[in-house]
CSV table of C-alpha atoms and ligand atoms in Angstrom, one decimal:
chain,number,residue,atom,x,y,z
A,1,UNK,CA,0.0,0.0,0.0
A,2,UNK,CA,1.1,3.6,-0.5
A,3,UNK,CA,0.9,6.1,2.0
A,4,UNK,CA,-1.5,9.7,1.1
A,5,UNK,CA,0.2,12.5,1.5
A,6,UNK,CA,-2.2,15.9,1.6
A,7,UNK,CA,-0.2,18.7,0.8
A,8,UNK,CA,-0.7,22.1,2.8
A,9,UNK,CA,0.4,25.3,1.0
A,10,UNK,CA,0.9,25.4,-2.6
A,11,UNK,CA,3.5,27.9,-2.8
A,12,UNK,CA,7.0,26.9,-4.0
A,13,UNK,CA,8.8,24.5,-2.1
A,14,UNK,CA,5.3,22.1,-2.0
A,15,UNK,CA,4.5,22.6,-6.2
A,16,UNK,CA,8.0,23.2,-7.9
A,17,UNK,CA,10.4,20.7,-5.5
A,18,UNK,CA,7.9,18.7,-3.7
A,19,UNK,CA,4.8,17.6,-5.2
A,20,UNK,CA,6.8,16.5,-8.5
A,21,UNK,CA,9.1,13.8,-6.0
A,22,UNK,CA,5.4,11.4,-5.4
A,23,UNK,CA,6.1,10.2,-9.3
A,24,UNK,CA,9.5,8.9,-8.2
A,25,UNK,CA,8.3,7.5,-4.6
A,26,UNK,CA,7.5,3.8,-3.9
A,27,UNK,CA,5.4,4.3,-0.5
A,28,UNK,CA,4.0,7.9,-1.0
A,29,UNK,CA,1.7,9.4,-3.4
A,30,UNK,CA,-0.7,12.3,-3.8
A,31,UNK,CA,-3.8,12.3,-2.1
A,32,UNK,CA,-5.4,15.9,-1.6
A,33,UNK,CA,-4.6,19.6,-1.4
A,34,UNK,CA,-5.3,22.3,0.8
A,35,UNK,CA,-4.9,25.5,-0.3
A,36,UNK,CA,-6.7,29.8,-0.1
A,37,UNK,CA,-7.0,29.5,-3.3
A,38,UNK,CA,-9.1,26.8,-5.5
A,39,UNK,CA,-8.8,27.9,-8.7
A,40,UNK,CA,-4.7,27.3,-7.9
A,41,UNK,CA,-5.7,23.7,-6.1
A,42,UNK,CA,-8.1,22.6,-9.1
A,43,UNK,CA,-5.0,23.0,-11.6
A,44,UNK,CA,-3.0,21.0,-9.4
A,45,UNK,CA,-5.1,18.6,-9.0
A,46,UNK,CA,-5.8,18.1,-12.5
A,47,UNK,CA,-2.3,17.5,-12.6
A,48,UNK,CA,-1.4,15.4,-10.0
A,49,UNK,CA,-4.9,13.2,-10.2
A,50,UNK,CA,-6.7,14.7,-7.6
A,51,UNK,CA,-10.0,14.3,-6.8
A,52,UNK,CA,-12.1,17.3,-6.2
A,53,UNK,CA,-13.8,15.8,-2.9
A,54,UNK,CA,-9.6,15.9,-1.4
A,55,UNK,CA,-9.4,19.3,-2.2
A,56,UNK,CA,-9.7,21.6,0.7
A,57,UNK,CA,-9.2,25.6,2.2
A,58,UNK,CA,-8.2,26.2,5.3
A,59,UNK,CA,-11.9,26.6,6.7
A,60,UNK,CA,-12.7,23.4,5.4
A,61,UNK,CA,-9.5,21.8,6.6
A,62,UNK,CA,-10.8,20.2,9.7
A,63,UNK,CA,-12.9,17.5,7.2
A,64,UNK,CA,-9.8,15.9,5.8
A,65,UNK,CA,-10.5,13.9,9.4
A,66,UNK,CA,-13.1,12.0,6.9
A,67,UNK,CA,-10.9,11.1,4.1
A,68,UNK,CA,-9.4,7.5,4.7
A,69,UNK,CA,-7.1,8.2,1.3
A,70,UNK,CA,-5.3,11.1,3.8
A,71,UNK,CA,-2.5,9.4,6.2
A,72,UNK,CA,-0.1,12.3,6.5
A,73,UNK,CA,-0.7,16.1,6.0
A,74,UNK,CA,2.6,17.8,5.4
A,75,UNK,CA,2.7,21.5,6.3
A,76,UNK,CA,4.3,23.6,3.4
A,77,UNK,CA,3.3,27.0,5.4
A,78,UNK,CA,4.9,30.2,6.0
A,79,UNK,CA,6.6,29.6,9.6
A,80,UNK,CA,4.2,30.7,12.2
A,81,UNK,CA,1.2,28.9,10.1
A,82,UNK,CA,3.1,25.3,11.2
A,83,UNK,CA,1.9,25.4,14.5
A,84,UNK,CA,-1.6,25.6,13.7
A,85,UNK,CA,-1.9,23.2,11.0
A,86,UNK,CA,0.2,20.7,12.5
A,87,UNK,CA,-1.9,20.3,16.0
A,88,UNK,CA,-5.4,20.6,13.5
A,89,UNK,CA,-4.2,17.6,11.4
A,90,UNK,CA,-3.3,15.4,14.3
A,91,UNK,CA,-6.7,16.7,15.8
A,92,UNK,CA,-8.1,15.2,12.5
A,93,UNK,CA,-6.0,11.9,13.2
A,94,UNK,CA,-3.8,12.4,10.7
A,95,UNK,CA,0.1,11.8,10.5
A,96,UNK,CA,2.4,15.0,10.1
A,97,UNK,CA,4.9,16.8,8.3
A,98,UNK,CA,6.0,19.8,9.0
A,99,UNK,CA,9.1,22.2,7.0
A,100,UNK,CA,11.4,23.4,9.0
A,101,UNK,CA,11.7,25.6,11.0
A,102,UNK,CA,9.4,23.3,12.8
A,103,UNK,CA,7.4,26.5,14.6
A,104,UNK,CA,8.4,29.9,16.0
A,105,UNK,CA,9.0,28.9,19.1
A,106,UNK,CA,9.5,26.2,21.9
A,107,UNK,CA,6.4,26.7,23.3
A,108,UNK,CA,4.7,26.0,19.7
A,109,UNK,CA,6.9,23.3,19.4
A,110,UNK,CA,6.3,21.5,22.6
A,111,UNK,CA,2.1,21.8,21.8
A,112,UNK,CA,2.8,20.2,18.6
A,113,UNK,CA,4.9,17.5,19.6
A,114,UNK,CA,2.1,16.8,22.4
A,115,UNK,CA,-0.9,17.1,20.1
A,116,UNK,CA,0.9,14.3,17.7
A,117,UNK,CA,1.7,12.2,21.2
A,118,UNK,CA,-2.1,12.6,22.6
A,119,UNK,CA,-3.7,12.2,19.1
A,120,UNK,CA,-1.2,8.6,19.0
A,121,UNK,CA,0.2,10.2,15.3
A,122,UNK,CA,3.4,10.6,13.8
A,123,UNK,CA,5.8,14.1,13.2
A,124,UNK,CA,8.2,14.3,11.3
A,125,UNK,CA,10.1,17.9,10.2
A,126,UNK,CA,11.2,18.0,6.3
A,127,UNK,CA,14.9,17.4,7.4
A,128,UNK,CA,15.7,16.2,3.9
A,129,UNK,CA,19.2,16.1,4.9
A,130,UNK,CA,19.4,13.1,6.6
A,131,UNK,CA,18.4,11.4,3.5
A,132,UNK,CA,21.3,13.6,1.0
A,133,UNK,CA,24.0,10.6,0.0
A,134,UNK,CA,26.8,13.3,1.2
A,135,UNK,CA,25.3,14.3,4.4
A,136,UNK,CA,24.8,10.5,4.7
A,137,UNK,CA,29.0,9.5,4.2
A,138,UNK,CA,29.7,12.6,6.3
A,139,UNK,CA,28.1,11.5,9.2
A,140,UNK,CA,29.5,7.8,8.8
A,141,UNK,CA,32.9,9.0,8.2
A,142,UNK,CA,32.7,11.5,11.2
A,143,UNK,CA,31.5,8.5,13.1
A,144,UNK,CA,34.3,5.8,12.1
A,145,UNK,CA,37.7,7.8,12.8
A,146,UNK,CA,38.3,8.9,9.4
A,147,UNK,CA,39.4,12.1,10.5
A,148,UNK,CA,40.2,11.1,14.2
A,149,UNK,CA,38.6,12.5,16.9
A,150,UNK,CA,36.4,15.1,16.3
A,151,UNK,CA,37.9,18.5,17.3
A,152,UNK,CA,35.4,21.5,15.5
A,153,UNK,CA,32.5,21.8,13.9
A,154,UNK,CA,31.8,25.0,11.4
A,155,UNK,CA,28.6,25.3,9.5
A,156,UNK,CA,27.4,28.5,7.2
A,157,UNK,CA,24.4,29.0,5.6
A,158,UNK,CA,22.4,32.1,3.6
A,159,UNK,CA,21.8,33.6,1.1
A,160,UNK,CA,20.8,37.9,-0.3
A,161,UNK,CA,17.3,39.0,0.6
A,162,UNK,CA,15.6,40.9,-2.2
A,163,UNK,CA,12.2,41.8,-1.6
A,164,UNK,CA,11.6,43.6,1.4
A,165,UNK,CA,8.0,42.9,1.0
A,166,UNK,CA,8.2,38.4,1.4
A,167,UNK,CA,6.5,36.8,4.4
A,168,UNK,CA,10.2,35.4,5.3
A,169,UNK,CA,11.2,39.3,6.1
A,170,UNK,CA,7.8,39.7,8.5
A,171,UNK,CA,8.6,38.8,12.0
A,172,UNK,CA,4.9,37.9,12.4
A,173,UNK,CA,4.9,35.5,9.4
A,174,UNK,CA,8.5,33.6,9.5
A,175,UNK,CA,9.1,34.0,13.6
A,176,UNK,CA,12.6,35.7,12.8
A,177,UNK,CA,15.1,36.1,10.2
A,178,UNK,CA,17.9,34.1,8.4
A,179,UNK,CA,18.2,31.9,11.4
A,180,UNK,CA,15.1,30.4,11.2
A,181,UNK,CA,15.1,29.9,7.6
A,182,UNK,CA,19.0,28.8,6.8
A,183,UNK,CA,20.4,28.8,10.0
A,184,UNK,CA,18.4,25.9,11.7
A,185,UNK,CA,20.7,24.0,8.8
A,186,UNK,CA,23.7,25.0,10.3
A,187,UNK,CA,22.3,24.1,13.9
A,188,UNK,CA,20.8,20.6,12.5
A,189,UNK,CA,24.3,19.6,10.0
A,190,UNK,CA,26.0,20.6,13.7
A,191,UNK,CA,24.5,18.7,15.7
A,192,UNK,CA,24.3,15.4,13.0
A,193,UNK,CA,27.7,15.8,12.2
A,194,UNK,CA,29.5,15.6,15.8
A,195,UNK,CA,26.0,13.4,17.5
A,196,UNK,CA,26.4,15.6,20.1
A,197,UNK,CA,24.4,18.8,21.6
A,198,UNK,CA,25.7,21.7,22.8
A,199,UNK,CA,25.8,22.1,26.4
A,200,UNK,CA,26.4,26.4,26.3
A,201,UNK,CA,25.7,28.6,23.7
A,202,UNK,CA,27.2,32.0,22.8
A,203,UNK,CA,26.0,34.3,19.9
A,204,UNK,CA,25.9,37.7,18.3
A,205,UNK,CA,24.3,39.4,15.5
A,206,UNK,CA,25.0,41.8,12.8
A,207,UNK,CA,21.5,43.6,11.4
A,208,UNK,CA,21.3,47.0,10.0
A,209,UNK,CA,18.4,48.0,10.8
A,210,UNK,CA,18.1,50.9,8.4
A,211,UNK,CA,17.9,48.3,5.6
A,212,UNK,CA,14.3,47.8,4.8
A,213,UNK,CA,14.8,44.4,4.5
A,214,UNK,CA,15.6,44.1,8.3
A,215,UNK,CA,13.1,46.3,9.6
A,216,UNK,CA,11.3,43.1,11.6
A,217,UNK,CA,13.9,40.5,11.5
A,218,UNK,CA,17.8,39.7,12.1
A,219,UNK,CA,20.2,39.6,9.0
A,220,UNK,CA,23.6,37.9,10.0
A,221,UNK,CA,23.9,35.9,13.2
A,222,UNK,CA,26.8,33.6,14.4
A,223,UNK,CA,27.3,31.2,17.0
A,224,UNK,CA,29.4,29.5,19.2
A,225,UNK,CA,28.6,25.9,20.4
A,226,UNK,CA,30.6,23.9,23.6
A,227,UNK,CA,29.9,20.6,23.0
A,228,UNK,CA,30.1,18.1,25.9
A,229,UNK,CA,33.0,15.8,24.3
A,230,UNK,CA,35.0,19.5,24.1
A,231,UNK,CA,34.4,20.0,20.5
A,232,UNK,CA,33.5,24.0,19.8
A,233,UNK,CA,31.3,24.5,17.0
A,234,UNK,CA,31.1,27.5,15.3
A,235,UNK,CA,27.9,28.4,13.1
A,236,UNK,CA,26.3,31.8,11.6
A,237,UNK,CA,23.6,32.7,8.8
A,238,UNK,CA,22.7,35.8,6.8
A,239,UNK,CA,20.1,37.2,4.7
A,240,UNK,CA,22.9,39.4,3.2
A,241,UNK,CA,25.3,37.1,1.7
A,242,UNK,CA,26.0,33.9,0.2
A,243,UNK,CA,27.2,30.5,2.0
A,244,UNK,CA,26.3,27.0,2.0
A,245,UNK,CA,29.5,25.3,3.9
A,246,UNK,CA,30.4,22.7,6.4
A,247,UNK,CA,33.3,21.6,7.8
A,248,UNK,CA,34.1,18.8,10.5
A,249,UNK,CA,37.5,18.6,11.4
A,250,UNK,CA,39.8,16.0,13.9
A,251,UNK,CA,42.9,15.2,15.1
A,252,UNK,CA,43.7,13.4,11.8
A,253,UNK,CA,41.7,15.3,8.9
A,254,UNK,CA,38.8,17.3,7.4
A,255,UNK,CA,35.6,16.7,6.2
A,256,UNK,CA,34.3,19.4,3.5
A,257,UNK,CA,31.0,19.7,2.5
A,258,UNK,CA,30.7,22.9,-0.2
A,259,UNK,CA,27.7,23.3,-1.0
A,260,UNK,CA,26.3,21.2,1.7
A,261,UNK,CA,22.3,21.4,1.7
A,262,UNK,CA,21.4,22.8,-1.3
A,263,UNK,CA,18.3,20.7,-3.6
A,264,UNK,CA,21.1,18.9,-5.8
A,265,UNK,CA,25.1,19.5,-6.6
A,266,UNK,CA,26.4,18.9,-3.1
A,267,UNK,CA,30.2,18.4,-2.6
A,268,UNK,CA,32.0,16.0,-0.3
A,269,UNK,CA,36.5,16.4,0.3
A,270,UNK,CA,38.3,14.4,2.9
A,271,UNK,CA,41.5,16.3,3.7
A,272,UNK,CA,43.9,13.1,5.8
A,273,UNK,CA,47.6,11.7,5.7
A,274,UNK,CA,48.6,15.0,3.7
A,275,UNK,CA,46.0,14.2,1.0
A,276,UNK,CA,42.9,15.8,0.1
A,277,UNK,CA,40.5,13.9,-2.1
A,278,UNK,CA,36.5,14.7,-3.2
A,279,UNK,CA,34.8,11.6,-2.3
A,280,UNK,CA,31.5,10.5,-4.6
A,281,UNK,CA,29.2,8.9,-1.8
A,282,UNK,CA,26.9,5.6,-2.5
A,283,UNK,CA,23.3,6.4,-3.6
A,284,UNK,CA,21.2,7.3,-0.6
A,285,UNK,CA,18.0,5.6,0.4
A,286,UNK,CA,16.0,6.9,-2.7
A,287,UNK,CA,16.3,8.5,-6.3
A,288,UNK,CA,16.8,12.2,-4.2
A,289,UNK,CA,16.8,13.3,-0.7
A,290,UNK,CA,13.4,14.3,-1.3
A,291,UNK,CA,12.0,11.0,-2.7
A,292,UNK,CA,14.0,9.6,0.7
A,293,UNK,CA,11.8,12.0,3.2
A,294,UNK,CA,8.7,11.3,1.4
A,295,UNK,CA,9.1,7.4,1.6
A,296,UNK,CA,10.6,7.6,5.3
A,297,UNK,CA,7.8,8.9,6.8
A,298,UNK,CA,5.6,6.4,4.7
A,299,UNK,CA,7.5,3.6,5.4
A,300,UNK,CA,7.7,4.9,9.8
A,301,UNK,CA,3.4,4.6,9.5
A,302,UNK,CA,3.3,1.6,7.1
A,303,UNK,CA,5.8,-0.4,9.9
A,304,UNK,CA,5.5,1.8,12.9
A,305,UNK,CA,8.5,3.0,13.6
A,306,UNK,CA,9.2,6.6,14.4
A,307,UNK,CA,10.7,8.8,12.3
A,308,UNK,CA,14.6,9.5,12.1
A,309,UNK,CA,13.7,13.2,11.7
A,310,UNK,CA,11.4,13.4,14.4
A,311,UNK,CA,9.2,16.1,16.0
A,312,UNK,CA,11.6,15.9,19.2
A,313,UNK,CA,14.8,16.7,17.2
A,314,UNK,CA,13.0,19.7,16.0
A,315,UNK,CA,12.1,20.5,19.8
A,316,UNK,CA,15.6,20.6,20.1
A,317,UNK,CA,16.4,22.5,17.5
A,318,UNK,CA,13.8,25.4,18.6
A,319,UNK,CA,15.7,25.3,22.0
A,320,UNK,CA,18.6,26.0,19.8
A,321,UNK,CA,17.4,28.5,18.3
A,322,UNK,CA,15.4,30.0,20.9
A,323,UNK,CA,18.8,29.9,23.3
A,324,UNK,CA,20.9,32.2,20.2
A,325,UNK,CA,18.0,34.6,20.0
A,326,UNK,CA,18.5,35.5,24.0
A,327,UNK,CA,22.3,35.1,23.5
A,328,UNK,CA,22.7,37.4,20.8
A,329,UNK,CA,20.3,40.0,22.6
A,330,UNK,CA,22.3,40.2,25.6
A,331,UNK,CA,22.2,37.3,27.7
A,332,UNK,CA,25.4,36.2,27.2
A,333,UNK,CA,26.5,32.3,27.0
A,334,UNK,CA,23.2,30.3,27.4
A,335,UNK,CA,23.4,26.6,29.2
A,336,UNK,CA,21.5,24.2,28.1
B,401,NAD,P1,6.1,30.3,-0.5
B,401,NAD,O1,5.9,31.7,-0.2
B,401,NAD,O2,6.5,30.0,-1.9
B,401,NAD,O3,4.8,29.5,-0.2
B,401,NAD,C1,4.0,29.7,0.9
B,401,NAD,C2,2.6,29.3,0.6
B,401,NAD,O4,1.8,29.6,1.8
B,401,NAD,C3,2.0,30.1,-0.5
B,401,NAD,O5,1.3,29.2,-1.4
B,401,NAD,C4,1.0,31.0,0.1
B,401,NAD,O6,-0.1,31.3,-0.7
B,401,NAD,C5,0.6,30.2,1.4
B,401,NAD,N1,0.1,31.1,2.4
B,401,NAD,C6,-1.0,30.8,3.2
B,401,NAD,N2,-1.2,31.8,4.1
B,401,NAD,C7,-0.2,32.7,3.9
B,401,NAD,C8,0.1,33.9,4.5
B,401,NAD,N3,-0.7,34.4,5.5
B,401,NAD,N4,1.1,34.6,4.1
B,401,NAD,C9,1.9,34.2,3.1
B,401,NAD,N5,1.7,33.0,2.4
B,401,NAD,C10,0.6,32.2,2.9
B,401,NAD,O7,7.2,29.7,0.5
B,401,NAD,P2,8.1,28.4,0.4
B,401,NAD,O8,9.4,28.8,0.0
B,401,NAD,O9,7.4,27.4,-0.3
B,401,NAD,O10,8.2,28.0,2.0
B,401,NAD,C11,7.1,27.4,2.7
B,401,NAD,C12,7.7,26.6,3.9
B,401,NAD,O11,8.6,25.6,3.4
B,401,NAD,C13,8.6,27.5,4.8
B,401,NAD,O12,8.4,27.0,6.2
B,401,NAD,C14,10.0,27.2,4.4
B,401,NAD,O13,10.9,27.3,5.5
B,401,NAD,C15,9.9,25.8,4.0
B,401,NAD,N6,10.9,25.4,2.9
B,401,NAD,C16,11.7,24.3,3.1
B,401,NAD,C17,12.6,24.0,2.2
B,401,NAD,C18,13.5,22.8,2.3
B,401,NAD,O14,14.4,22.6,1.6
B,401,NAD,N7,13.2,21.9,3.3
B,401,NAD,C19,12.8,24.8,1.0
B,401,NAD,C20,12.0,25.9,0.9
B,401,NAD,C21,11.0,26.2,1.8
C-alpha cells in the first residue's frame, strides 16, 4: 500500500520541489490539497490526479478527518502557520509533516509534539538532509575515525534577501530572520555531524536596521557551540550574503562539504595523511533526498517506527534556536 500524502500550502517548495518527488516515490503518493486559493488547487489537482472531494481551504481543513485516502498532512506553510496546521491535522488523526523551521517557538513546538503524542500520530520535520548521500557519508565517516577524533564543527548557511515585501522578512509570518530559515541548517548539520548537543551557547548578531529588509527580523547571526566531548562549533547565517559550507574537522583530517544542503550538486572532500581527495558517496536511500523523506515517513506509518527526523529533534532545535536569540540579545552564553 502507498501512504496519502495531503499537501498544505501550494507555494513553491510544496508545487516546484515537492509535489513532482510522489512520481518517483515507492510508498508515497498524492492524495489531496489544501490551499486559499481553489482555482490554484483545481490546476493542481488536474495535474497530480486529484479528486475534487480531497481538495480543501483552510476553513474546510478540519474535514480531511473523513478522508481514509489522507495518512499524512505535510505542512508547506509560512513559519508561524506550522503550528496551527500541525496540531489541526493530528486533531483530525492524521500523521504530520512539517518544513522546518518546525514552529516559532519552543512553546509552539512543545504543543505540537504533544498534540501528535495525545492524538497517537506521527511528526516528522522535512529534514531532507538526513536522506542527502553526502550528508549520509559525512556523518559515517565523522562516526568511524576517518578524520580522528572530532575536534570543530563549522557550519554557514544564507543567502541575499531581495524583496523587502516576502513573508520570510515579517517577523509575524517567518518567527525571525535568516536563522530560522538557513540557520536551523547549520544548527541541524552541527548537531548530526559531531551526534552531540551543545551544552552552552554564545551568539551575536550583525542587522542594519536601516535596511528595509531588516526592519522586523535579524540579517547575519553567528554562533558559538561547547559541545560536551569539548568540540567547539562555530555556526552563523545571513540574509545578506551567500554560504552554504560545512566543515568537520579531527585530530587526523577534514571533512568538506561545499555546498552542503542545497536541492542537488552537493560536494563532499576528505582532507587526511597530507592528502585531500572529493569523495562521490553511494546512492542514498531513494532517487533524491526528497524522494527519501517522502518514503521515510511512509515507510515509519506503514511499519511503525518513528521517524529518524522526528518532532523531538525539531524541539531541540527550537531550543537552539530560541537559546541564540537570548544570546545574541544580551544574555550572554546560554546553558542548556
Ligand atoms: P512560498 O511563499 O513559496 O509558499 C508559501 C505558501 O503559503 C503560498 O502558497 C502562500 O499562498 C501560502 N500562504 C498561506 N497563508 C499565507 C500567509 N498568511 N502569508 C503568506 N503565504 C501564505 O514559501 P516556500 O518557500 O514554499 O516556504 C514554505 C515553507 O517551506 C517554509 O516554512 C519554508 O521554510 C519551507 N521550505 C523548506 C525548504 C526545504 O528545503 N526543506 C525549502 C523551501 C522552503
Amino acid at each position: 500500500r502507498k501512504i496519502g500524502y495531503a499537501i498544505v500550502g501550494l507555494g513553491y517548495y510544496a508545487t516546484r520541489i515537492i509535489m513532482p518527488q510522489f512520481a518517483n516515490c515507492r510508498s508515497s503518493r498524492l492524495t489531496a490539497l489544501v490551499s486559499g486559493d481553489m482555482a490554484k488547487a483545481r490546476t493542481f489537482a488536474a495535474q497530480y490526479d486529484v479528486p475534487e472531494r480531497s481538495l480543501y481551504t483552510y476553513d474546510t481543513f478540519d474535514r480531511i478527518r473523513d478522508n481514509p485516502d489522507v495518512d499524512v498532512v505535510y505542512v508547506i506553510l509560512p513559519n508561524s502557520m506550522h503550528a496551527e496546521y500541525t496540531i489541526r491535522s493530528a486533531q483530525a488523526g492524521k500523521h504530520v509533516v512539517t518544513e522546518k523551521p518546525m514552529s516559532v517557538s519552543v512553546s509552539e513546538a512543545e504543543a505540537m509534539v504533544a498534540a501528535c503524542r495525545k492524538a497517537g500520530r506521527k511528526l516528522a520535520v522535512g529534514y531532507r538532509s538526513h536522506f542527502q548521500p553526502h550528508n549520509i557519508l559525512a556523518m559515517k565517516l565523522s562516526r568511524d575515525g576517518s578524520i580522528g577524533t572530532r575536534r570543530y564543527v563549522h557550519a554557514e548557511h544564507g543567502f541575499v534577501q531581495g524583496d523587502p515585501t516576502k513573508w520570510r522578512l515579517k517577523k509575524a509570518l517567518a518567527g525571525g530572520g535568516s536563522l530560522m530559515d538557513m540557520g536551523v541548517y547549520s544548527v541541524q548539520a552541527m548537531r548530526y555531524l559531531t551526534g552531540e548537543e551543545p551544552a552552552a551557547i554564545t551568539a551575536r548578531s550583525s542587522t542594519d536596521r536601516k535596511d528595509p529588509r531588516f526592519a522586523e527580523v535579524e540579517d547575519m547571526i553567528s554562533w558559538t557551540f561547547e559541545f560536551p566531548s569539548g568540540v567547539i562549533g562555530h555556526g552563523m547565517s545571513s540574509y545578506s550574503s551567500n554560504h552554504n559550507h560545512v566543515r568537520l574537522t579531527g585530530d587526523k583530517g577534514r571533512i568538506d562539504l561545499e555546498p552542503a544542503t542545497p536541492y542537488e550538486g552537493q560536494a563532499l572532500r576528505i582532507a587526511r595523511g597530507g592528502k585531500e581527495e572529493r569523495l562521490d558517496p553511494p546512492p542514498g536511500p531513494a532517487v533524491n533526498q526528497f524522494v527519501g523523506q517522502l518514503d521515510h515517513m511512509a515507510e515509519c506509518i506503514l511499519n511503525d517506527r518513528p521517524p529518524l527526523i522526528s518532532g523531538e529533534m525539531g524541539l531541540q532545535d527550537m531550543r537552539i534556536v530560541d537559546a541564540i536569540y537570548r544570546s545574541a540579545a544580551g544574555g550572554g552564553t546560554i546553558r542548556l
